[in-house]
Structures are given as C-alpha cells and as structure tokens.
Amino acid sequence: MSIVRRSNVFDPFADLWADPFDTFRSIVPAISGSNSETAAFANARMDWKETPEAHVFKADLPGVKKEEVKVEVEDGNVLVVSGERTKEKEDKNDKWHRVERSSGKFVRRFRLPEDAKVEEVKAGLENGVLTVTVPKTEVKKPEVKAIEISG
C-alpha cells in the first residue's frame, strides 16, 4: 500500500485516503490499467439464491437499459449476463470534481447445477435491478423397494 503525504508533516490518517487495491494492482498489471471497462467488469456484482422452485440471480445495474443487457445460456448450462454501461457525454466546458461511477462492458458467468431448466430461463429489469430466474426440475425421490431376506 502506498502512503500518500501531502506535506512534510506526518499524517496518521494518510493511508485512509490511499487506494486499498494499489498493492494488488502492482501484482496483477493486466487488471491495473485505468481502463474503465475493467472497473465496470469488477462492479458487476450478482447475488445467487436458491429457492425450492428456482435459482434466482440479481444484479444492481443502475442506469443500464434493458437493450444494453444480454442474458444467455452457453454450453447448455452456463448462465452468461453481459452488457455495457455507457459513459456520459462530456462537454468541454464541464469541470469534473469526482468520477466514481464506472462505465464500460461487464460480463458474469455462472455454471448452473443439473436441476436447472435452462429452456425456461426468464429475465426482467425493473428499477435498475436485473432478476434472472432459472426454474428447477422436480427431483423425484428414488423409490425404495424393500427386499425380503430369506433364511
């Protein structure tokens, strides 16, 4: 982690303003670029919960239109959610004080379990939240046949 000092006076809180991923970026240079696509990729976080009826995936995608998101099933059992968050148009007269929202492409892949009905996947985008529902097949309990023991 790098120490940021703004003057010759020791500041015990200087590390609080430093980038916590600075050390990681020096180890993995491919991710460390200032490319906004990398930032968007890293921020495409998703939740996956399993209910008795389905696997439900949710992602917060504020400002992304449904036309900018793709939900696909690859190789029969890999759920792929991808898209692009477009960058705001910049005016030459604008003076930016802080840019924290990421833009660029994002992609997430999840290997679905065997009980997933991939032919019945549904997706919806409402209020900036993408919800992907993958129904589950009914698991038949194996019949137990009692075998009589002779003798």
Coordinates of N, CA, C and O in Angstrom, one line a residue:
M1 N 0.8 -1.2 0.0 CA 0.0 0.0 0.0 C 0.9 1.2 0.0 O 1.9 1.3 0.7
S2 N 0.5 2.2 -0.8 CA 1.4 3.4 -0.9 C 0.9 4.4 0.2 O -0.3 4.4 0.5
I3 N 1.8 5.1 0.7 CA 1.5 6.2 1.7 C 1.4 7.5 0.9 O 2.3 7.9 0.2
V4 N 0.3 8.2 1.1 CA 0.1 9.5 0.5 C 0.4 10.6 1.5 O -0.3 10.6 2.6
R5 N 1.3 11.4 1.2 CA 1.6 12.5 2.2 C 1.5 13.8 1.4 O 2.0 14.0 0.3
R6 N 0.8 14.7 2.0 CA 0.6 16.0 1.3 C 1.5 17.1 1.8 O 1.5 18.2 1.2
S7 N 2.2 16.8 2.8 CA 3.2 17.8 3.3 C 4.3 17.1 4.0 O 4.3 15.9 4.1
N8 N 5.2 17.8 4.6 CA 6.3 17.2 5.4 C 5.8 16.8 6.8 O 6.6 16.1 7.5
V9 N 4.6 17.1 7.2 CA 4.1 16.7 8.5 C 3.5 15.3 8.4 O 2.8 15.1 7.4
F10 N 3.9 14.5 9.3 CA 3.3 13.1 9.3 C 1.8 13.2 9.6 O 1.3 13.8 10.5
D11 N 1.1 12.5 8.7 CA -0.4 12.4 8.8 C -0.8 11.0 9.1 O -0.7 10.1 8.2
P12 N -1.2 10.6 10.3 CA -1.5 9.2 10.6 C -2.7 8.7 9.9 O -3.0 7.5 9.8
F13 N -3.5 9.6 9.3 CA -4.7 9.2 8.5 C -4.5 9.2 7.0 O -5.4 9.0 6.2
A14 N -3.3 9.4 6.6 CA -3.0 9.4 5.1 C -3.3 8.1 4.4 O -3.8 8.2 3.3
D15 N -3.1 7.0 5.1 CA -3.5 5.7 4.5 C -5.0 5.5 4.2 O -5.4 4.8 3.4
L16 N -5.8 6.3 5.0 CA -7.2 6.1 4.8 C -7.6 6.6 3.4 O -8.6 6.2 2.8
W17 N -6.9 7.5 2.8 CA -7.2 8.1 1.5 C -6.5 7.4 0.4 O -6.7 7.6 -0.8
A18 N -5.6 6.5 0.7 CA -4.8 5.7 -0.3 C -5.8 4.7 -0.9 O -6.7 4.3 -0.3
D19 N -5.4 4.2 -2.1 CA -6.2 3.2 -2.8 C -5.9 1.8 -2.2 O -4.8 1.4 -2.2
P20 N -6.9 1.2 -1.6 CA -6.7 -0.1 -0.9 C -6.2 -1.2 -1.9 O -5.7 -2.2 -1.5
F21 N -6.5 -1.0 -3.2 CA -6.1 -2.1 -4.2 C -4.8 -1.8 -4.9 O -4.4 -2.4 -5.8
D22 N -4.1 -0.7 -4.4 CA -2.8 -0.3 -5.0 C -1.8 -1.4 -5.1 O -1.2 -1.7 -6.1
T23 N -1.7 -2.2 -4.0 CA -0.7 -3.3 -3.9 C -1.1 -4.4 -4.9 O -0.3 -4.9 -5.6
F24 N -2.4 -4.7 -4.9 CA -2.9 -5.7 -5.8 C -2.7 -5.4 -7.3 O -2.3 -6.2 -8.0
R25 N -2.9 -4.1 -7.6 CA -2.7 -3.7 -9.0 C -1.2 -3.8 -9.4 O -0.9 -4.1 -10.6
S26 N -0.3 -3.7 -8.5 CA 1.1 -3.8 -8.8 C 1.5 -5.3 -9.1 O 2.4 -5.6 -9.8
I27 N 0.7 -6.2 -8.4 CA 1.0 -7.6 -8.6 C 0.4 -8.1 -9.9 O 0.9 -8.9 -10.6
V28 N -0.8 -7.6 -10.2 CA -1.5 -8.1 -11.4 C -1.7 -6.9 -12.4 O -2.7 -6.2 -12.4
P29 N -0.7 -6.7 -13.2 CA -0.7 -5.5 -14.0 C -1.8 -5.5 -15.1 O -2.3 -4.5 -15.5
A30 N -2.3 -6.7 -15.5 CA -3.3 -6.7 -16.5 C -4.6 -6.1 -16.1 O -5.4 -5.5 -16.8
I31 N -4.9 -6.1 -14.8 CA -6.1 -5.5 -14.2 C -5.9 -4.1 -13.8 O -6.8 -3.3 -13.6
S32 N -4.6 -3.7 -13.7 CA -4.3 -2.4 -13.1 C -4.5 -1.2 -14.0 O -4.4 -0.1 -13.5
G33 N -4.8 -1.4 -15.2 CA -4.9 -0.2 -16.1 C -6.0 0.7 -15.7 O -6.9 0.3 -14.9
S34 N -6.0 1.9 -16.2 CA -7.0 2.8 -15.9 C -8.2 2.7 -16.8 O -9.0 3.6 -16.9
N35 N -8.3 1.5 -17.4 CA -9.4 1.2 -18.3 C -10.7 1.2 -17.6 O -10.9 0.4 -16.6
S36 N -11.7 1.9 -18.0 CA -13.0 2.0 -17.3 C -13.7 0.6 -17.5 O -14.6 0.3 -16.7
E37 N -13.4 -0.1 -18.6 CA -14.1 -1.4 -18.8 C -13.7 -2.3 -17.7 O -14.6 -3.1 -17.2
T38 N -12.5 -2.3 -17.2 CA -12.1 -3.1 -16.1 C -12.9 -2.8 -14.8 O -13.4 -3.6 -14.1
A39 N -13.1 -1.5 -14.6 CA -13.8 -1.1 -13.4 C -15.3 -1.5 -13.5 O -15.8 -2.0 -12.5
A40 N -15.9 -1.4 -14.7 CA -17.3 -1.9 -14.8 C -17.4 -3.4 -14.6 O -18.3 -3.9 -14.0
F41 N -16.4 -4.1 -15.2 CA -16.4 -5.6 -15.0 C -16.3 -5.9 -13.5 O -17.1 -6.8 -13.1
A42 N -15.5 -5.3 -12.8 CA -15.3 -5.6 -11.4 C -16.6 -5.2 -10.6 O -16.8 -5.8 -9.6
N43 N -17.4 -4.3 -11.1 CA -18.5 -3.8 -10.3 C -19.8 -4.5 -10.7 O -20.8 -4.2 -10.1
A44 N -19.8 -5.5 -11.6 CA -21.0 -6.2 -12.0 C -21.2 -7.3 -11.0 O -20.9 -8.5 -11.2
R45 N -21.6 -7.0 -9.8 CA -21.8 -8.0 -8.7 C -23.2 -8.6 -8.8 O -24.1 -7.8 -9.0
M46 N -23.2 -9.9 -8.5 CA -24.5 -10.5 -8.6 C -24.8 -11.4 -7.3 O -23.8 -11.9 -6.7
D47 N -26.0 -11.5 -7.0 CA -26.4 -12.4 -5.9 C -27.1 -13.6 -6.5 O -27.7 -13.5 -7.6
W48 N -26.9 -14.8 -5.9 CA -27.5 -16.0 -6.4 C -28.1 -16.7 -5.2 O -27.4 -17.1 -4.3
K49 N -29.4 -16.9 -5.3 CA -30.1 -17.6 -4.2 C -30.8 -18.8 -4.8 O -31.3 -18.7 -5.9
E50 N -31.0 -19.8 -4.0 CA -31.7 -21.0 -4.4 C -33.0 -21.1 -3.6 O -32.9 -21.1 -2.3
T51 N -34.1 -21.2 -4.2 CA -35.4 -21.4 -3.6 C -35.8 -22.9 -3.9 O -35.2 -23.5 -4.8
P52 N -36.9 -23.4 -3.3 CA -37.3 -24.7 -3.6 C -37.7 -24.9 -5.1 O -37.6 -25.9 -5.7
E53 N -38.1 -23.7 -5.7 CA -38.6 -23.8 -7.1 C -37.6 -23.4 -8.1 O -37.7 -23.7 -9.3
A54 N -36.6 -22.5 -7.8 CA -35.8 -21.9 -8.8 C -34.4 -21.4 -8.2 O -34.3 -21.3 -7.0
H55 N -33.5 -21.1 -9.1 CA -32.3 -20.4 -8.8 C -32.6 -19.0 -9.3 O -33.0 -18.7 -10.4
V56 N -32.3 -18.0 -8.4 CA -32.6 -16.6 -8.7 C -31.3 -15.8 -8.6 O -30.6 -15.8 -7.6
F57 N -31.0 -15.1 -9.7 CA -29.8 -14.2 -9.8 C -30.3 -12.8 -9.8 O -31.2 -12.5 -10.5
K58 N -29.6 -11.9 -9.0 CA -30.0 -10.5 -9.0 C -28.7 -9.7 -9.2 O -27.7 -10.0 -8.6
A59 N -28.8 -8.6 -10.0 CA -27.7 -7.7 -10.2 C -28.2 -6.3 -10.2 O -29.2 -6.0 -10.8
D60 N -27.5 -5.4 -9.5 CA -27.8 -4.0 -9.5 C -27.2 -3.3 -10.7 O -25.9 -3.3 -10.8
L61 N -28.0 -2.8 -11.6 CA -27.5 -2.2 -12.8 C -28.1 -0.9 -13.0 O -28.8 -0.6 -14.0
P62 N -27.8 0.1 -12.1 CA -28.5 1.4 -12.3 C -28.0 2.1 -13.5 O -26.9 2.1 -13.9
G63 N -29.0 2.7 -14.2 CA -28.7 3.5 -15.4 C -28.4 2.7 -16.6 O -28.1 3.2 -17.7
V64 N -28.6 1.3 -16.6 CA -28.5 0.5 -17.7 C -29.8 0.1 -18.3 O -30.7 -0.3 -17.5
K65 N -30.0 0.3 -19.6 CA -31.3 0.0 -20.2 C -31.3 -1.5 -20.6 O -30.3 -2.1 -20.8
K66 N -32.5 -2.0 -20.7 CA -32.6 -3.5 -21.0 C -32.0 -3.8 -22.3 O -31.5 -5.0 -22.5
E67 N -31.9 -2.9 -23.3 CA -31.3 -3.1 -24.6 C -29.8 -3.3 -24.5 O -29.2 -3.7 -25.4
E68 N -29.2 -2.8 -23.3 CA -27.8 -2.9 -23.1 C -27.4 -4.1 -22.4 O -26.2 -4.2 -22.1
V69 N -28.3 -5.0 -22.0 CA -28.0 -6.2 -21.2 C -28.4 -7.4 -22.0 O -29.4 -7.5 -22.7
K70 N -27.5 -8.5 -22.0 CA -27.8 -9.7 -22.6 C -27.8 -10.8 -21.5 O -26.9 -10.8 -20.7
V71 N -28.8 -11.7 -21.6 CA -28.8 -12.9 -20.7 C -28.8 -14.1 -21.7 O -29.7 -14.2 -22.5
E72 N -27.8 -15.0 -21.5 CA -27.7 -16.1 -22.4 C -27.4 -17.4 -21.6 O -26.8 -17.3 -20.5
V73 N -27.6 -18.5 -22.2 CA -27.1 -19.8 -21.7 C -26.2 -20.4 -22.7 O -26.6 -20.6 -23.9
E74 N -24.9 -20.6 -22.3 CA -23.9 -21.1 -23.2 C -23.6 -22.6 -22.8 O -23.7 -22.9 -21.6
D75 N -23.2 -23.4 -23.7 CA -22.7 -24.7 -23.5 C -23.8 -25.5 -22.7 O -23.4 -26.4 -21.9
G76 N -25.0 -25.2 -22.8 CA -26.1 -26.0 -22.1 C -26.3 -25.7 -20.7 O -27.4 -25.9 -20.2
N77 N -25.3 -25.2 -20.0 CA -25.5 -25.0 -18.5 C -24.7 -23.8 -17.9 O -24.5 -23.8 -16.7
V78 N -24.3 -22.9 -18.8 CA -23.6 -21.7 -18.2 C -24.4 -20.5 -18.5 O -24.7 -20.1 -19.6
L79 N -24.8 -19.8 -17.4 CA -25.6 -18.6 -17.5 C -24.6 -17.4 -17.7 O -23.7 -17.3 -16.9
V80 N -24.8 -16.6 -18.7 CA -24.0 -15.5 -19.0 C -24.8 -14.2 -19.0 O -25.8 -14.1 -19.7
V81 N -24.4 -13.3 -18.1 CA -25.0 -12.0 -18.1 C -24.0 -11.0 -18.5 O -22.9 -10.9 -17.9
S82 N -24.2 -10.2 -19.6 CA -23.3 -9.3 -20.1 C -24.0 -8.0 -20.5 O -25.2 -8.0 -20.7
G83 N -23.2 -7.0 -20.7 CA -23.8 -5.7 -21.1 C -22.8 -4.6 -21.1 O -21.6 -4.8 -21.0
E84 N -23.3 -3.4 -21.3 CA -22.4 -2.3 -21.3 C -23.1 -1.1 -20.7 O -24.3 -0.8 -21.0
R85 N -22.4 -0.4 -19.8 CA -22.9 0.8 -19.2 C -22.2 1.9 -19.9 O -21.0 2.1 -19.9
T86 N -23.0 2.7 -20.6 CA -22.4 3.8 -21.5 C -21.9 5.0 -20.6 O -22.5 5.3 -19.6
K87 N -20.9 5.6 -21.1 CA -20.3 6.8 -20.5 C -21.1 8.0 -20.8 O -21.6 8.2 -21.9
E88 N -21.2 8.9 -19.8 CA -21.9 10.2 -20.1 C -21.2 11.0 -21.1 O -19.9 11.0 -21.1
K89 N -21.9 11.8 -21.9 CA -21.2 12.7 -22.8 C -20.6 13.8 -22.1 O -21.2 14.4 -21.2
E90 N -19.4 14.1 -22.4 CA -18.7 15.2 -21.7 C -18.7 16.5 -22.6 O -18.4 16.4 -23.8
D91 N -19.0 17.6 -21.9 CA -18.9 18.9 -22.5 C -17.5 19.5 -22.2 O -17.1 19.4 -21.1
K92 N -16.9 20.1 -23.1 CA -15.6 20.7 -22.9 C -15.6 21.8 -21.8 O -14.6 22.1 -21.2
N93 N -16.8 22.4 -21.6 CA -16.9 23.4 -20.6 C -17.1 22.9 -19.2 O -17.1 23.6 -18.2
D94 N -17.4 21.5 -19.1 CA -17.7 20.9 -17.8 C -16.4 20.8 -17.0 O -15.3 20.5 -17.5
K95 N -16.5 20.9 -15.7 CA -15.4 20.7 -14.8 C -15.8 19.6 -13.8 O -16.6 19.8 -13.0
W96 N -15.2 18.5 -14.0 CA -15.5 17.3 -13.1 C -14.7 17.4 -11.8 O -13.5 17.6 -11.8
H97 N -15.4 17.2 -10.7 CA -14.7 17.2 -9.4 C -14.5 15.8 -8.9 O -13.5 15.5 -8.2
R98 N -15.3 14.9 -9.3 CA -15.2 13.5 -8.9 C -15.9 12.6 -9.9 O -17.0 12.9 -10.3
V99 N -15.3 11.5 -10.3 CA -15.9 10.5 -11.2 C -15.7 9.2 -10.5 O -14.7 8.6 -10.4
E100 N -16.9 8.6 -10.0 CA -16.8 7.4 -9.2 C -17.7 6.3 -9.9 O -17.4 5.1 -9.7
R101 N -18.6 6.7 -10.7 CA -19.4 5.7 -11.4 C -18.7 5.1 -12.6 O -18.1 5.8 -13.4
S102 N -18.7 3.8 -12.7 CA -17.9 3.1 -13.7 C -18.8 3.0 -15.0 O -20.0 3.0 -15.0
S103 N -18.1 2.9 -16.1 CA -18.8 2.6 -17.4 C -17.9 1.6 -18.1 O -16.8 1.4 -17.8
G104 N -18.5 1.1 -19.1 CA -17.9 0.1 -19.9 C -18.6 -1.3 -19.9 O -19.7 -1.4 -19.5
K105 N -17.9 -2.3 -20.4 CA -18.5 -3.6 -20.6 C -18.4 -4.4 -19.3 O -17.5 -4.2 -18.5
F106 N -19.4 -5.3 -19.0 CA -19.3 -6.2 -17.9 C -19.8 -7.6 -18.4 O -20.6 -7.7 -19.3
V107 N -19.3 -8.6 -17.7 CA -19.8 -10.0 -18.0 C -19.6 -10.8 -16.8 O -18.6 -10.7 -16.0
R108 N -20.6 -11.7 -16.5 CA -20.6 -12.6 -15.4 C -21.0 -14.0 -15.9 O -22.0 -14.0 -16.7
R109 N -20.4 -15.0 -15.5 CA -20.7 -16.4 -15.9 C -21.0 -17.3 -14.7 O -20.2 -17.2 -13.7
F110 N -22.0 -18.1 -14.7 CA -22.3 -19.0 -13.6 C -22.6 -20.4 -14.2 O -23.5 -20.5 -15.1
R111 N -21.9 -21.4 -13.7 CA -22.2 -22.8 -14.1 C -23.5 -23.2 -13.3 O -23.5 -23.2 -12.1
L112 N -24.5 -23.5 -14.1 CA -25.8 -23.9 -13.4 C -25.8 -25.4 -13.0 O -25.1 -26.2 -13.7
P113 N -26.4 -25.7 -11.9 CA -26.5 -27.1 -11.5 C -27.4 -27.9 -12.4 O -28.1 -27.4 -13.3
E114 N -27.3 -29.2 -12.2 CA -28.0 -30.2 -13.1 C -29.5 -30.0 -13.1 O -30.2 -30.3 -14.0
D115 N -30.0 -29.5 -11.9 CA -31.5 -29.4 -11.8 C -32.1 -28.1 -12.5 O -33.3 -27.9 -12.4
A116 N -31.3 -27.4 -13.2 CA -31.7 -26.1 -13.8 C -32.5 -26.4 -15.1 O -32.0 -27.2 -16.0
K117 N -33.6 -25.8 -15.3 CA -34.4 -25.9 -16.5 C -33.9 -24.7 -17.4 O -34.6 -23.7 -17.4
V118 N -32.9 -24.9 -18.2 CA -32.3 -23.8 -18.9 C -33.2 -23.4 -20.1 O -33.1 -22.2 -20.5
E119 N -34.1 -24.2 -20.5 CA -35.1 -23.8 -21.6 C -36.2 -22.9 -21.1 O -36.9 -22.3 -21.9
E120 N -36.3 -22.7 -19.8 CA -37.3 -21.9 -19.2 C -36.8 -20.7 -18.4 O -37.5 -20.1 -17.5
V121 N -35.6 -20.2 -18.7 CA -35.0 -19.0 -18.0 C -35.8 -17.8 -18.4 O -36.2 -17.6 -19.5
K122 N -36.0 -17.0 -17.3 CA -36.7 -15.7 -17.5 C -35.9 -14.6 -16.9 O -35.2 -14.8 -15.9
A123 N -35.9 -13.4 -17.5 CA -35.2 -12.3 -17.0 C -36.0 -11.0 -17.1 O -36.8 -10.9 -18.0
G124 N -35.8 -10.1 -16.1 CA -36.5 -8.9 -16.1 C -35.6 -7.8 -15.5 O -34.8 -8.1 -14.6
L125 N -35.8 -6.6 -15.9 CA -35.1 -5.4 -15.4 C -36.1 -4.4 -14.9 O -36.8 -3.8 -15.7
E126 N -36.1 -4.2 -13.6 CA -37.0 -3.2 -13.1 C -36.3 -2.4 -12.0 O -35.7 -2.9 -11.1
N127 N -36.5 -1.1 -12.1 CA -35.8 -0.1 -11.2 C -34.4 -0.3 -11.0 O -33.8 -0.2 -9.9
G128 N -33.7 -0.7 -12.1 CA -32.2 -0.8 -12.1 C -31.7 -2.2 -11.5 O -30.6 -2.3 -11.3
V129 N -32.7 -3.1 -11.3 CA -32.3 -4.4 -10.7 C -32.6 -5.5 -11.8 O -33.8 -5.6 -12.1
L130 N -31.6 -6.2 -12.2 CA -31.8 -7.3 -13.1 C -32.1 -8.6 -12.3 O -31.4 -8.9 -11.4
T131 N -33.2 -9.3 -12.6 CA -33.5 -10.5 -12.0 C -33.6 -11.6 -13.0 O -34.4 -11.5 -14.0
V132 N -32.8 -12.6 -12.8 CA -32.8 -13.8 -13.7 C -33.3 -15.0 -12.9 O -32.7 -15.3 -11.9
T133 N -34.4 -15.6 -13.4 CA -35.0 -16.8 -12.7 C -34.8 -18.0 -13.5 O -35.2 -18.1 -14.7
V134 N -34.1 -19.0 -13.0 CA -33.9 -20.3 -13.6 C -34.7 -21.4 -12.9 O -34.2 -21.8 -11.8
P135 N -35.8 -21.8 -13.4 CA -36.6 -22.8 -12.7 C -35.8 -24.1 -12.5 O -34.9 -24.4 -13.3
K136 N -36.2 -24.9 -11.5 CA -35.6 -26.2 -11.2 C -36.5 -27.3 -11.6 O -37.7 -27.2 -11.5
T137 N -35.9 -28.4 -12.0 CA -36.6 -29.6 -12.3 C -37.0 -30.2 -11.0 O -36.4 -30.1 -10.0
E138 N -38.2 -30.9 -11.0 CA -38.6 -31.6 -9.8 C -37.7 -32.8 -9.6 O -37.6 -33.6 -10.5
V139 N -37.2 -32.9 -8.5 CA -36.3 -34.1 -8.2 C -37.2 -35.2 -7.6 O -37.9 -35.0 -6.6
K140 N -37.2 -36.3 -8.4 CA -38.0 -37.4 -8.0 C -37.3 -38.2 -6.9 O -36.1 -38.5 -7.1
K141 N -37.9 -38.5 -5.9 CA -37.3 -39.3 -4.8 C -37.2 -40.7 -5.3 O -38.2 -41.2 -5.8
P142 N -36.1 -41.3 -5.2 CA -36.0 -42.7 -5.7 C -36.9 -43.6 -4.9 O -37.0 -43.5 -3.7
E143 N -37.5 -44.5 -5.6 CA -38.4 -45.5 -4.9 C -37.5 -46.4 -4.1 O -36.4 -46.9 -4.6
V144 N -37.9 -46.7 -3.0 CA -37.2 -47.7 -2.1 C -38.0 -49.0 -2.1 O -39.2 -49.0 -1.7
K145 N -37.4 -50.0 -2.6 CA -38.1 -51.3 -2.6 C -37.5 -52.2 -1.5 O -36.3 -52.4 -1.5
A146 N -38.3 -52.6 -0.6 CA -37.8 -53.5 0.4 C -37.5 -54.9 -0.1 O -38.4 -55.4 -0.8
I147 N -36.4 -55.4 0.2 CA -36.0 -56.8 -0.2 C -36.2 -57.7 1.0 O -35.6 -57.4 2.0
E148 N -36.9 -58.8 0.8 CA -37.1 -59.7 1.8 C -35.9 -60.6 2.0 O -35.4 -61.1 0.9
I149 N -35.4 -60.8 3.1 CA -34.3 -61.6 3.4 C -34.7 -63.0 3.7 O -35.5 -63.2 4.7
S150 N -34.2 -64.0 3.0 CA -34.6 -65.3 3.3 C -33.7 -66.0 4.3 O -32.5 -65.6 4.4
G151 N -34.2 -67.1 4.9 CA -33.3 -67.8 5.7 C -33.5 -67.8 7.2 O -34.0 -67.5 8.1

